[in-house]
Coordinates of C-alpha atoms in Angstrom, one line a residue:
Chain A
M384 CA 72.5 -70.5 26.1
G385 CA 75.5 -68.6 27.2
S386 CA 76.0 -66.3 30.6
N387 CA 74.9 -62.9 30.2
P388 CA 77.3 -60.5 32.3
A389 CA 74.8 -58.1 32.6
L390 CA 72.6 -57.6 35.9
P391 CA 69.4 -60.5 35.3
A392 CA 66.4 -58.5 33.3
F393 CA 63.9 -59.4 36.2
L394 CA 66.3 -57.8 38.8
K395 CA 65.4 -54.2 36.9
S396 CA 61.8 -55.4 36.7
S397 CA 59.5 -53.0 37.2
R398 CA 56.9 -55.5 37.9
E399 CA 59.4 -56.2 41.3
A400 CA 56.1 -55.4 43.7
Q401 CA 54.1 -58.4 42.2
V402 CA 56.7 -61.1 42.6
Y403 CA 55.7 -64.3 44.8
P404 CA 56.9 -63.4 48.2
M405 CA 58.7 -66.5 48.6
S406 CA 61.9 -67.4 49.2
A407 CA 62.9 -71.2 49.5
P408 CA 61.3 -74.3 49.0
Y409 CA 59.3 -75.0 52.1
M410 CA 58.8 -78.7 53.3
G411 CA 55.7 -77.7 55.4
C412 CA 55.1 -79.0 59.0
N413 CA 57.4 -81.8 59.9
L414 CA 55.5 -85.3 59.9
R415 CA 58.5 -87.3 58.8
D416 CA 58.8 -89.0 62.4
L417 CA 54.7 -90.2 62.2
A418 CA 55.3 -91.0 58.8
N419 CA 56.5 -94.7 57.6
A420 CA 57.7 -93.7 54.1
E421 CA 58.0 -96.9 51.6
D422 CA 60.6 -96.7 48.9
T423 CA 59.0 -96.2 45.3
T424 CA 59.8 -95.6 41.8
V425 CA 58.5 -93.3 38.9
E426 CA 57.8 -96.5 37.3
A427 CA 55.4 -97.6 39.8
M428 CA 53.4 -94.5 39.0
R429 CA 52.8 -95.6 35.5
G430 CA 49.1 -95.0 34.5
K431 CA 48.6 -93.1 37.8
R432 CA 47.5 -89.4 37.6
V433 CA 49.7 -87.5 39.6
G434 CA 49.2 -84.2 40.8
I435 CA 52.1 -82.1 41.1
D436 CA 52.9 -79.6 43.5
S437 CA 54.5 -77.2 40.6
F438 CA 55.6 -74.1 42.6
L439 CA 58.3 -76.0 44.9
L440 CA 59.2 -77.4 41.8
A441 CA 60.0 -74.6 40.1
F442 CA 61.7 -73.3 42.9
Q443 CA 64.1 -76.4 42.7
F444 CA 64.8 -75.7 38.9
L445 CA 65.5 -72.2 39.5
T446 CA 67.6 -72.7 42.4
T447 CA 69.5 -75.8 40.8
I448 CA 69.8 -75.0 36.9
R449 CA 72.1 -71.7 37.4
D450 CA 74.6 -69.8 35.6
R451 CA 77.8 -71.7 37.3
S452 CA 80.5 -70.3 35.0
P453 CA 83.3 -68.6 37.0
T454 CA 82.0 -65.1 36.6
G455 CA 78.6 -66.0 36.3
D456 CA 76.1 -64.2 38.6
G457 CA 74.9 -67.4 39.7
G458 CA 71.2 -66.6 38.8
P459 CA 69.0 -68.7 36.9
L460 CA 69.8 -70.2 33.3
K461 CA 69.2 -67.5 30.9
S462 CA 68.8 -67.6 26.9
D463 CA 71.0 -65.2 25.1
N464 CA 68.2 -62.9 24.8
G465 CA 68.1 -62.4 28.4
K466 CA 64.9 -64.4 29.0
V467 CA 65.0 -66.8 32.1
V468 CA 64.5 -70.1 31.1
A469 CA 65.9 -72.5 33.8
H470 CA 62.1 -73.1 35.3
L471 CA 60.9 -74.2 31.6
M472 CA 64.0 -76.4 31.1
G473 CA 63.4 -78.0 34.3
F474 CA 59.5 -78.5 33.5
L475 CA 60.3 -79.7 29.7
S476 CA 62.9 -82.4 31.3
R477 CA 60.8 -83.9 33.8
A478 CA 57.8 -83.6 32.4
S479 CA 58.6 -85.5 29.0
M480 CA 60.4 -87.8 31.6
M481 CA 57.2 -88.6 33.3
L482 CA 55.1 -89.1 30.1
A483 CA 57.5 -91.2 28.9
K484 CA 57.3 -93.6 31.8
G485 CA 53.3 -93.7 31.5
V486 CA 52.7 -91.6 34.1
K487 CA 49.9 -88.6 33.8
P488 CA 51.0 -85.5 35.5
V489 CA 48.7 -82.7 36.1
F490 CA 51.1 -79.5 36.7
I491 CA 49.0 -77.3 39.8
F492 CA 50.8 -74.0 40.4
D493 CA 49.9 -71.7 43.7
G494 CA 47.1 -69.6 43.7
S495 CA 46.9 -66.6 46.1
H496 CA 48.0 -67.5 49.5
P497 CA 45.6 -67.7 52.3
D498 CA 45.3 -64.4 54.3
L499 CA 46.7 -66.6 57.4
K500 CA 49.7 -67.0 55.9
K501 CA 50.9 -63.1 55.6
D502 CA 53.0 -63.3 58.6
E503 CA 55.3 -66.4 57.2
M504 CA 55.4 -64.6 53.6
D505 CA 56.5 -61.1 55.0
A506 CA 59.3 -63.0 56.5
R507 CA 60.4 -64.9 53.7
R508 CA 60.1 -61.7 51.7
A509 CA 62.2 -59.9 54.2
K510 CA 65.0 -62.5 53.8
R511 CA 65.1 -62.7 49.9
E512 CA 65.3 -58.7 50.2
Q513 CA 68.4 -59.1 52.4
A514 CA 69.8 -61.8 50.2
E515 CA 69.0 -59.8 47.0
A516 CA 70.9 -57.0 48.5
D517 CA 74.1 -58.9 49.5
W518 CA 74.0 -60.5 46.0
K519 CA 74.1 -56.7 44.4
A520 CA 76.7 -55.9 46.6
A521 CA 78.9 -59.2 46.0
L522 CA 78.5 -58.8 41.9
E523 CA 79.5 -55.2 42.5
V524 CA 82.5 -55.7 44.0
G525 CA 83.6 -58.7 41.8
D526 CA 82.9 -61.5 44.8
F527 CA 81.5 -64.1 42.4
A528 CA 81.4 -66.8 45.1
T529 CA 79.4 -64.8 47.4
A530 CA 77.2 -63.6 44.6
Q531 CA 76.3 -67.1 43.5
K532 CA 75.6 -68.2 47.0
M533 CA 73.1 -65.3 47.4
A534 CA 71.5 -65.5 44.0
Q535 CA 70.0 -69.0 45.1
R536 CA 68.5 -67.5 48.2
C537 CA 66.6 -64.6 46.1
V538 CA 65.3 -66.6 43.2
K539 CA 61.6 -65.3 42.2
Y540 CA 59.0 -66.9 40.5
T541 CA 57.3 -64.1 38.8
P542 CA 53.3 -64.6 37.5
E543 CA 54.8 -64.3 33.9
M544 CA 57.4 -67.1 34.5
V545 CA 54.0 -68.9 36.1
E546 CA 51.9 -68.1 32.9
E547 CA 54.9 -69.0 30.7
S548 CA 54.9 -72.2 32.4
I549 CA 51.4 -73.2 32.0
E550 CA 51.6 -72.0 28.2
M551 CA 54.5 -74.6 27.9
L552 CA 53.0 -77.6 29.5
T553 CA 50.0 -76.8 27.7
L554 CA 51.7 -77.1 24.2
M555 CA 52.8 -80.3 25.5
G556 CA 49.2 -81.7 26.0
I557 CA 49.5 -81.4 29.8
P558 CA 46.9 -80.5 32.3
A559 CA 48.5 -77.3 34.1
F560 CA 46.6 -74.8 36.0
R561 CA 46.8 -72.3 39.0
A562 CA 45.0 -73.3 42.2
K563 CA 42.9 -71.0 44.3
A564 CA 45.0 -71.1 47.2
E565 CA 47.9 -73.3 47.7
G566 CA 48.8 -75.9 45.0
E567 CA 49.4 -79.0 47.5
A568 CA 46.2 -78.3 48.9
Q569 CA 44.0 -78.0 45.7
A570 CA 45.9 -81.2 44.8
A571 CA 45.2 -82.8 48.3
V572 CA 41.4 -82.2 47.9
M573 CA 41.6 -83.5 44.0
A574 CA 43.2 -86.6 45.1
A575 CA 40.6 -87.1 48.2
N576 CA 37.4 -86.9 45.9
G577 CA 39.2 -89.5 43.4
Q578 CA 40.1 -86.9 40.6
L579 CA 43.7 -87.7 41.3
D580 CA 45.6 -91.0 41.9
A581 CA 48.3 -89.4 44.2
V582 CA 50.1 -85.9 45.2
A583 CA 53.5 -85.4 44.4
T584 CA 55.2 -82.9 46.7
Q585 CA 58.1 -82.5 49.2
D586 CA 55.4 -80.4 51.6
W587 CA 54.2 -82.8 54.1
D588 CA 51.2 -80.2 54.8
A589 CA 49.7 -82.1 51.5
L590 CA 48.7 -84.9 54.2
L591 CA 47.1 -82.4 56.6
Y592 CA 44.8 -81.1 53.3
G593 CA 43.9 -84.7 53.0
A594 CA 46.0 -86.1 50.6
P595 CA 45.4 -90.1 50.7
V596 CA 48.6 -90.7 49.3
V597 CA 51.7 -88.6 48.9
I598 CA 54.6 -89.1 46.9
R599 CA 58.0 -87.5 47.8
N600 CA 61.1 -86.9 45.7
L601 CA 58.9 -88.4 42.5
T602 CA 60.7 -85.8 40.2
S603 CA 64.3 -86.2 41.4
D604 CA 64.1 -90.4 41.8
G605 CA 67.1 -91.9 41.0
S606 CA 69.1 -88.7 40.9
K607 CA 72.2 -88.4 43.1
R608 CA 72.5 -85.7 46.2
M609 CA 75.5 -85.4 48.1
G610 CA 76.8 -88.7 47.0
R611 CA 73.5 -90.8 47.7
V612 CA 70.7 -91.3 45.1
I613 CA 67.4 -89.9 45.9
R614 CA 64.5 -92.3 46.2
A615 CA 60.8 -91.5 45.6
Q616 CA 58.8 -92.4 48.5
R617 CA 55.3 -93.2 49.1
I618 CA 53.2 -92.0 52.5
E619 CA 49.5 -92.9 52.9
L620 CA 47.3 -91.0 54.9
S621 CA 45.3 -93.6 56.5
Q622 CA 48.3 -95.5 57.2
L623 CA 49.9 -92.6 59.1
L624 CA 46.6 -92.2 60.9
T625 CA 46.3 -95.7 61.9
E626 CA 50.0 -96.3 63.1
N627 CA 49.8 -93.4 65.4
E628 CA 46.2 -93.8 66.5
L629 CA 45.3 -90.4 65.2
T630 CA 42.2 -89.1 63.6
R631 CA 42.4 -86.6 60.9
D632 CA 41.5 -83.6 63.0
Q633 CA 43.8 -84.6 66.0
L634 CA 46.6 -84.8 62.8
I635 CA 45.7 -81.2 62.0
D636 CA 45.8 -80.0 65.9
L637 CA 49.4 -81.7 66.3
A638 CA 50.6 -80.1 63.1
I639 CA 49.2 -76.9 64.5
M640 CA 51.0 -77.2 67.7
I641 CA 54.5 -78.1 66.2
G642 CA 54.2 -75.3 63.8
T643 CA 52.8 -74.7 60.3
D644 CA 53.0 -72.1 57.4
F645 CA 49.8 -70.3 59.4
H646 CA 51.5 -70.3 62.6
P647 CA 54.6 -70.9 64.7
G648 CA 53.1 -73.3 66.9
I649 CA 53.2 -73.9 70.4
K650 CA 56.6 -73.3 72.4
G651 CA 58.4 -76.3 73.5
I652 CA 56.2 -79.0 71.7
G653 CA 57.8 -80.9 69.2
P654 CA 56.3 -83.8 67.3
K655 CA 57.2 -86.4 70.0
T656 CA 55.6 -84.4 72.8
G657 CA 53.0 -83.3 70.1
L658 CA 52.0 -86.8 69.6
K659 CA 52.1 -88.0 73.3
L660 CA 49.9 -84.7 74.1
I661 CA 47.4 -85.3 71.2
K662 CA 46.9 -88.5 71.9
E663 CA 46.3 -87.8 75.8
Y664 CA 44.0 -84.8 75.3
S665 CA 42.7 -85.0 71.9
T666 CA 42.5 -81.4 71.1
I667 CA 44.8 -78.3 71.1
E668 CA 42.6 -77.0 73.6
A669 CA 42.6 -79.5 75.9
V670 CA 46.5 -79.6 75.7
C671 CA 46.3 -76.1 76.3
E672 CA 44.3 -76.2 79.4
A673 CA 46.4 -79.1 80.8
K674 CA 49.7 -77.6 80.5
G675 CA 48.8 -73.9 80.9
K676 CA 49.6 -73.0 77.2
D677 CA 48.2 -70.3 75.2
I678 CA 45.5 -71.5 72.5
P679 CA 47.3 -70.3 69.4
D680 CA 45.3 -67.2 67.8
R681 CA 42.6 -68.0 65.3
L682 CA 43.1 -71.4 66.3
D683 CA 39.4 -72.3 64.1
E684 CA 40.4 -70.4 61.1
I685 CA 43.7 -72.5 60.7
R686 CA 41.7 -75.7 61.2
E687 CA 39.3 -74.8 58.4
V688 CA 42.0 -73.7 56.0
F689 CA 43.5 -77.5 56.4
R690 CA 39.7 -79.2 56.5
N691 CA 38.3 -77.2 53.9
H692 CA 40.8 -75.3 51.6
P693 CA 39.6 -72.9 49.0
V694 CA 40.1 -75.3 45.9
V695 CA 39.3 -74.5 42.1
E696 CA 36.3 -77.0 40.4
V697 CA 38.3 -78.8 37.8
D698 CA 36.4 -81.1 35.5
D699 CA 37.5 -84.4 34.6
D700 CA 37.8 -83.6 30.8
F701 CA 40.8 -81.1 31.2
L702 CA 43.0 -83.8 33.4
K703 CA 43.1 -85.5 30.2
Q704 CA 46.8 -86.0 28.6
G705 CA 46.1 -84.0 25.3
D706 CA 48.7 -84.6 22.0
V707 CA 51.8 -82.4 21.8
D708 CA 51.4 -79.4 19.8
V709 CA 54.9 -79.9 18.0
E710 CA 55.3 -77.0 16.0
G711 CA 53.6 -74.4 18.7
L712 CA 56.0 -76.3 21.1
K713 CA 59.1 -75.9 18.8
K714 CA 58.2 -71.9 18.0
F715 CA 58.0 -71.6 21.9
L716 CA 61.1 -72.9 23.0
V717 CA 63.6 -72.9 19.8
E718 CA 62.5 -69.7 18.3
D719 CA 61.3 -67.6 21.1
R720 CA 63.9 -68.8 23.8
Q721 CA 66.7 -70.2 21.9
F722 CA 66.6 -73.5 23.2
S723 CA 68.9 -75.7 21.2
L724 CA 67.6 -78.0 18.7
K725 CA 69.0 -81.2 20.3
R726 CA 67.2 -80.4 23.7
F727 CA 64.3 -80.1 21.7
D728 CA 64.4 -83.3 20.1
N729 CA 65.1 -85.2 23.1
A730 CA 62.2 -84.4 24.5
M731 CA 60.4 -84.9 21.6
D732 CA 61.8 -88.6 21.0
L733 CA 60.6 -89.3 24.4
L734 CA 57.1 -88.0 23.7
E735 CA 57.1 -89.6 20.7
D736 CA 57.7 -93.0 22.7
A737 CA 54.8 -92.2 25.1
G738 CA 52.7 -92.0 21.7
L739 CA 51.8 -88.6 22.2
V740 CA 52.7 -86.9 19.0
R741 CA 50.4 -87.4 16.3
T742 CA 50.9 -87.2 12.6
G743 CA 48.8 -87.1 10.1
G744 CA 45.4 -86.9 11.5
Q745 CA 45.5 -90.1 13.4
T746 CA 43.1 -89.3 16.2
S747 CA 43.0 -90.8 19.5
L748 CA 40.5 -93.5 20.6
F749 CA 40.2 -90.8 24.0
S750 CA 38.9 -87.8 21.8
F751 CA 35.6 -89.4 21.2
Chain B
M1222 CA 46.5 -120.3 43.0
L1223 CA 46.1 -120.7 39.2
N1224 CA 46.1 -123.4 37.0
V1225 CA 44.3 -123.4 33.5
T1226 CA 45.0 -125.7 30.8
A1227 CA 43.9 -125.1 27.3
R1228 CA 44.6 -126.4 23.7
Q1229 CA 47.6 -124.8 21.8
E1230 CA 45.0 -123.3 19.6
L1231 CA 43.0 -121.1 22.0
M1232 CA 46.1 -119.9 23.7
R1233 CA 47.3 -119.0 20.5
T1234 CA 44.3 -117.2 19.4
I1235 CA 44.2 -115.1 22.7
V1236 CA 48.2 -114.4 22.5
D1237 CA 48.1 -113.5 18.9
T1238 CA 44.9 -110.9 19.3
L1239 CA 46.4 -109.3 22.2
G1240 CA 49.7 -108.9 20.5
V1241 CA 48.2 -107.2 17.8
V1242 CA 47.9 -104.1 20.1
V1243 CA 50.5 -104.4 23.1
E1244 CA 53.7 -106.0 24.4
E1245 CA 52.3 -106.3 27.7
A1246 CA 48.7 -107.3 29.0
R1247 CA 47.3 -107.8 32.0
L1248 CA 45.1 -110.9 32.2
D1249 CA 42.4 -110.9 34.9
F1250 CA 41.7 -114.7 35.7
G1251 CA 38.5 -115.0 37.2
E1252 CA 36.1 -118.0 38.9
N1253 CA 34.0 -117.6 35.3
G1254 CA 36.8 -116.8 32.9
L1255 CA 39.5 -114.6 31.5
S1256 CA 38.8 -111.0 30.9
V1257 CA 41.6 -108.5 29.5
R1258 CA 41.4 -104.9 28.5
V1259 CA 44.5 -103.4 26.9
V1260 CA 45.4 -100.2 24.7
D1261 CA 48.3 -99.0 22.4
P1262 CA 50.6 -96.5 23.7
S1263 CA 49.2 -94.2 20.5
H1264 CA 45.5 -94.8 22.0
V1265 CA 44.7 -95.6 18.7
A1266 CA 43.8 -99.3 19.0
M1267 CA 42.3 -101.4 21.6
I1268 CA 40.9 -104.8 22.6
K1269 CA 38.6 -106.0 25.2
M1270 CA 38.5 -109.8 25.5
E1271 CA 36.2 -112.0 27.4
V1272 CA 37.0 -116.0 27.4
D1273 CA 34.6 -118.3 29.4
S1274 CA 36.3 -120.8 31.5
A1275 CA 34.1 -123.2 29.3
A1276 CA 36.7 -123.1 26.6
F1277 CA 39.5 -124.4 28.8
D1278 CA 40.4 -127.8 29.5
A1279 CA 41.1 -127.3 33.0
W1280 CA 40.3 -124.2 35.2
E1281 CA 41.3 -123.8 38.8
V1282 CA 41.1 -120.2 39.5
D1283 CA 41.4 -117.8 42.7
E1284 CA 40.8 -114.5 41.2
T1285 CA 44.4 -113.7 39.7
K1286 CA 45.5 -110.4 37.6
L1287 CA 48.8 -111.9 35.6
G1288 CA 50.7 -109.0 34.3
L1289 CA 52.7 -110.9 30.9
E1290 CA 54.7 -110.3 27.9
M1291 CA 53.3 -111.1 24.7
R1292 CA 56.3 -111.9 22.8
K1293 CA 57.5 -114.4 25.3
L1294 CA 54.1 -116.4 25.2
K1295 CA 54.1 -116.2 21.5
E1296 CA 57.6 -117.8 21.5
I1297 CA 56.6 -120.6 24.1
V1298 CA 52.8 -121.4 22.3
G1299 CA 54.7 -121.3 19.2
I1300 CA 56.8 -124.2 20.1
A1301 CA 54.0 -126.4 21.1
G1302 CA 52.1 -128.4 18.2
A1303 CA 48.5 -127.9 17.2
G1304 CA 46.6 -129.9 19.8
D1305 CA 49.1 -130.0 22.5
M1306 CA 48.1 -129.3 25.9
V1307 CA 49.2 -125.8 27.1
E1308 CA 49.2 -125.2 30.9
L1309 CA 49.5 -121.9 32.8
A1310 CA 50.2 -121.6 36.6
Y1311 CA 50.7 -119.1 39.1
N1312 CA 51.9 -119.5 42.4
D1313 CA 51.2 -116.2 44.4
E1314 CA 53.5 -117.5 47.3
S1315 CA 56.7 -117.6 45.2
G1316 CA 55.4 -115.2 42.5
Q1317 CA 56.3 -117.6 39.9
A1318 CA 54.4 -118.3 36.6
T1319 CA 54.9 -121.4 34.8
I1320 CA 53.8 -122.5 31.3
N1321 CA 53.9 -126.2 30.8
I1322 CA 53.8 -127.8 27.6
G1323 CA 54.7 -131.6 27.5
R1324 CA 58.2 -132.3 29.3
I1325 CA 58.9 -128.3 28.6
D1326 CA 58.6 -126.0 31.8
L1327 CA 58.8 -122.5 31.3
N1328 CA 59.3 -120.5 34.9
L1329 CA 58.7 -116.5 34.6
R1330 CA 58.3 -113.9 36.8
P1331 CA 55.2 -111.9 35.7
L1332 CA 55.6 -108.4 34.9
D1333 CA 54.6 -105.8 37.6
N1334 CA 50.6 -105.7 37.4
T1335 CA 50.2 -102.3 39.1
T1336 CA 51.7 -100.6 35.7
L1337 CA 49.2 -102.5 33.6
N1338 CA 45.9 -100.9 34.1
P1339 CA 43.3 -101.5 31.8
P1340 CA 41.8 -98.9 29.7
N1341 CA 38.4 -97.6 30.0
V1342 CA 36.4 -98.8 27.1
P1343 CA 35.0 -95.4 25.4
A1344 CA 31.4 -95.5 25.1
L1345 CA 30.5 -94.8 21.7
E1346 CA 27.2 -94.5 19.6
L1347 CA 28.1 -96.4 16.6
P1348 CA 25.1 -95.9 13.8
C1349 CA 26.1 -98.0 11.2
G1350 CA 27.0 -101.8 11.2
V1351 CA 27.5 -104.7 8.8
T1352 CA 28.4 -108.5 9.4
I1353 CA 30.3 -110.2 7.4
S1354 CA 32.4 -113.1 6.7
G1355 CA 36.3 -112.7 8.5
S1356 CA 37.8 -114.4 5.5
E1357 CA 36.0 -112.0 2.6
L1358 CA 37.1 -109.0 4.7
A1359 CA 40.2 -110.1 5.3
Q1360 CA 40.7 -110.8 1.6
A1361 CA 39.5 -107.1 0.8
L1362 CA 41.9 -105.6 3.3
R1363 CA 44.9 -107.5 1.9
A1364 CA 43.8 -106.1 -1.7
A1365 CA 43.5 -102.8 -0.1
K1366 CA 46.9 -103.0 1.4
M1367 CA 48.2 -103.0 -2.3
A1368 CA 47.5 -99.4 -3.1
G1369 CA 48.2 -97.4 0.1
D1370 CA 48.1 -97.6 3.7
L1371 CA 45.0 -95.6 4.7
V1372 CA 41.3 -97.3 4.0
N1373 CA 38.5 -95.5 3.7
L1374 CA 35.1 -98.1 4.7
S1375 CA 31.9 -96.6 3.6
I1376 CA 28.5 -97.9 4.5
T1377 CA 24.8 -97.1 3.1
D1378 CA 21.6 -99.4 3.9
S1379 CA 22.3 -101.5 1.3
S1380 CA 26.2 -101.7 0.7
F1381 CA 29.3 -101.8 2.4
A1382 CA 32.4 -101.0 0.6
V1383 CA 36.3 -100.7 1.1
N1384 CA 38.5 -98.3 -1.0
V1385 CA 41.8 -97.1 -0.9
K1386 CA 43.3 -94.5 -3.1
G1387 CA 47.2 -94.5 -3.3
S1388 CA 49.4 -92.0 -5.5
T1389 CA 49.2 -94.3 -8.3
D1390 CA 46.7 -97.0 -7.8
E1391 CA 43.2 -97.9 -6.3
V1392 CA 41.7 -100.6 -4.9
N1393 CA 37.8 -100.9 -4.5
V1394 CA 36.0 -104.1 -3.0
E1395 CA 32.0 -103.7 -2.9
F1396 CA 29.6 -105.8 -1.1
S1397 CA 26.2 -105.6 -1.5
K1398 CA 23.4 -106.3 0.8
D1399 CA 22.8 -110.3 -0.1
E1400 CA 26.5 -110.7 0.0
L1401 CA 26.6 -109.8 3.9
T1402 CA 25.4 -111.5 6.5
A1403 CA 23.7 -108.2 7.9
I1404 CA 23.3 -104.5 7.4
D1405 CA 21.7 -101.8 9.1
C1406 CA 22.8 -98.1 8.9
S1407 CA 20.3 -95.4 9.0
D1408 CA 22.7 -92.4 7.6
A1409 CA 25.5 -93.4 5.0
A1410 CA 28.7 -93.1 6.9
R1411 CA 32.4 -92.7 5.4
S1412 CA 35.6 -93.1 7.9
Q1413 CA 39.1 -93.5 7.3
Y1414 CA 41.7 -96.1 9.2
S1415 CA 45.1 -96.8 9.3
L1416 CA 45.9 -100.2 7.4
T1417 CA 48.9 -100.3 9.7
Y1418 CA 46.7 -101.2 12.5
L1419 CA 44.0 -103.0 10.8
T1420 CA 46.2 -105.6 8.5
P1421 CA 47.8 -107.1 11.4
M1422 CA 44.0 -107.8 13.0
A1423 CA 42.8 -109.0 9.8
K1424 CA 45.1 -111.9 10.3
I1425 CA 43.4 -112.9 13.3
F1426 CA 39.7 -112.8 12.2
Q1427 CA 40.5 -114.5 8.7
G1428 CA 39.3 -117.9 9.9
I1429 CA 36.2 -116.5 11.9
D1430 CA 32.9 -117.2 10.2
N1431 CA 31.0 -113.9 10.7
V1432 CA 32.7 -110.6 12.1
N1433 CA 30.6 -107.6 12.7
L1434 CA 31.9 -104.0 12.3
R1435 CA 30.2 -101.1 13.7
F1436 CA 31.3 -97.1 12.9
G1437 CA 29.7 -93.8 12.1
E1438 CA 31.1 -90.6 10.1
N1439 CA 34.7 -90.0 11.0
F1440 CA 34.3 -92.2 13.8
P1441 CA 36.2 -95.0 15.5
L1442 CA 35.5 -98.4 14.5
K1443 CA 34.6 -101.4 16.9
L1444 CA 35.0 -105.1 15.1
T1445 CA 33.6 -107.6 17.0
F1446 CA 34.1 -111.4 16.5
D1447 CA 33.3 -114.7 18.8
F1448 CA 35.8 -117.3 18.6
S1449 CA 35.9 -120.9 20.5
D1450 CA 32.4 -122.0 19.6
G1451 CA 30.9 -118.2 20.7
A1452 CA 33.5 -118.8 24.3
G1453 CA 35.5 -116.4 23.4
H1454 CA 34.4 -112.8 22.6
V1455 CA 36.7 -109.9 21.0
E1456 CA 35.8 -106.4 20.9
Y1457 CA 38.6 -104.5 19.0
F1458 CA 38.2 -100.5 18.7
L1459 CA 40.2 -98.7 16.1
A1460 CA 40.5 -94.8 15.9
P1461 CA 39.8 -93.2 12.7
R1462 CA 42.2 -90.7 10.8
V1463 CA 40.7 -87.5 10.1
E1464 CA 41.9 -84.4 8.3
G1465 CA 42.1 -81.3 9.9
D1466 CA 42.5 -80.4 13.5
F1467 CA 42.1 -83.3 15.9

């Protein structure tokens, strides 16, 4: 997989208009100060069915698996035939790593964003478009350093790339699908109704959507960032609520005051003040009345998005790990996308160790 | 708190049986006995085992789930002689497990329980069944292994047969109704299994008087038997080999 000196194919894409209006990973409402996160490991999730918030992860791959050669454009890594493969490379390695460690991942991608999120999406789109213009300008004058910086800010994850990711995961026998709306919300609802054991996401909002257990940094556990080792962290909703003496509805109101994807929040109220106020007054309406603030627009709609997020119904059978389609996966990666045989074989070794590669008609007990 | 003692033979049966399928197992000790469920990493073979506390010589148990390595247990139980008493203790305060055999004390740290989740036993409707002497079945499987690795089991309402067709050799073993303890089969069935999985299990049941097999056409095998005068019970499940898509 070498660098392609030409402008990335997706820049010229006529499908530009359909591109997801998301520019950078968003971490959700900052609940860090409320949460008593405990260090954990991938190994500790062995045997657990974990819903993976895949959109954020794809962005992480697209911004970190890049063409960093001195004259590279800094964009996501592409194969020699010009296809972006950074997202697939990332999903392949993380998914096989998780399977090898006995985790049962379920990859959940965003569907359509709630109408309430329009302002946020517009802002992100504007930011990305600016970065894109700066990127092209820098490439034109041969300023590769700036180009590489800008490239990270205008990464796009197109519907085709989502479909492609789902296709690859399906070939690996892994359940993968698109949510009705927000991916982390779909995962949270499924965790709350017992279909999943935990939600892996960086997005704190998963707690607002009712995820009983959220794991942060699951896919980057053990990796190094800026000289320090990243550890997976486990946050339990019930513990968070008990320790802060909050109900879930109060937590949602608190988050709305601090600021969420759907509303910028009430000016002058941060996590600390917010917590104090919500404990004293219990609801946003009461806080606003006591403090002479305006009640956020469409408050009830925002609350509803957190309390009853639209989700697709997923059958339990669909969530079972299937067998790896070795030939299909090889064609998809090696033939069609020029992955090296070595990379493919490494992934296969991990999957074989996990007992997921079947040969000669041997069935699994769980297919009966 | 946990403190159980049994003769070497019982401990050996437990450890050897589970060792056929997994390297690590979670042993659930309850007031009335031991129960274990394990599945091999490929999900081809599974064991469900129950041992009544009556089979043990001492049983002082507060409900305890203990994750242990079969290889280590096999080795330590192998060091004990026939008739020796083997004591297994666990102290939840220190998190330490101890196996005592005479003057030997082996202290070991149990495995992390949370990573050893017992599998759900598949709900299977198995239309045909046969009860047969463990030693005769083990002998048939041993002979079968000479011709190849894939064994065909077939059953009708009056006979049960073990067959292996290798590339050059073939082995047939047939049991008629009166050579079996019991047989029931509404629809003749045939199914193929891997001897790689079945042969190690045969070593376990070769000393057992009665082994019950149930299966269906291209369907999983369920093999059940008792040990320790009925105080111990094993259910072994094995997924079939099926030609074509699966």
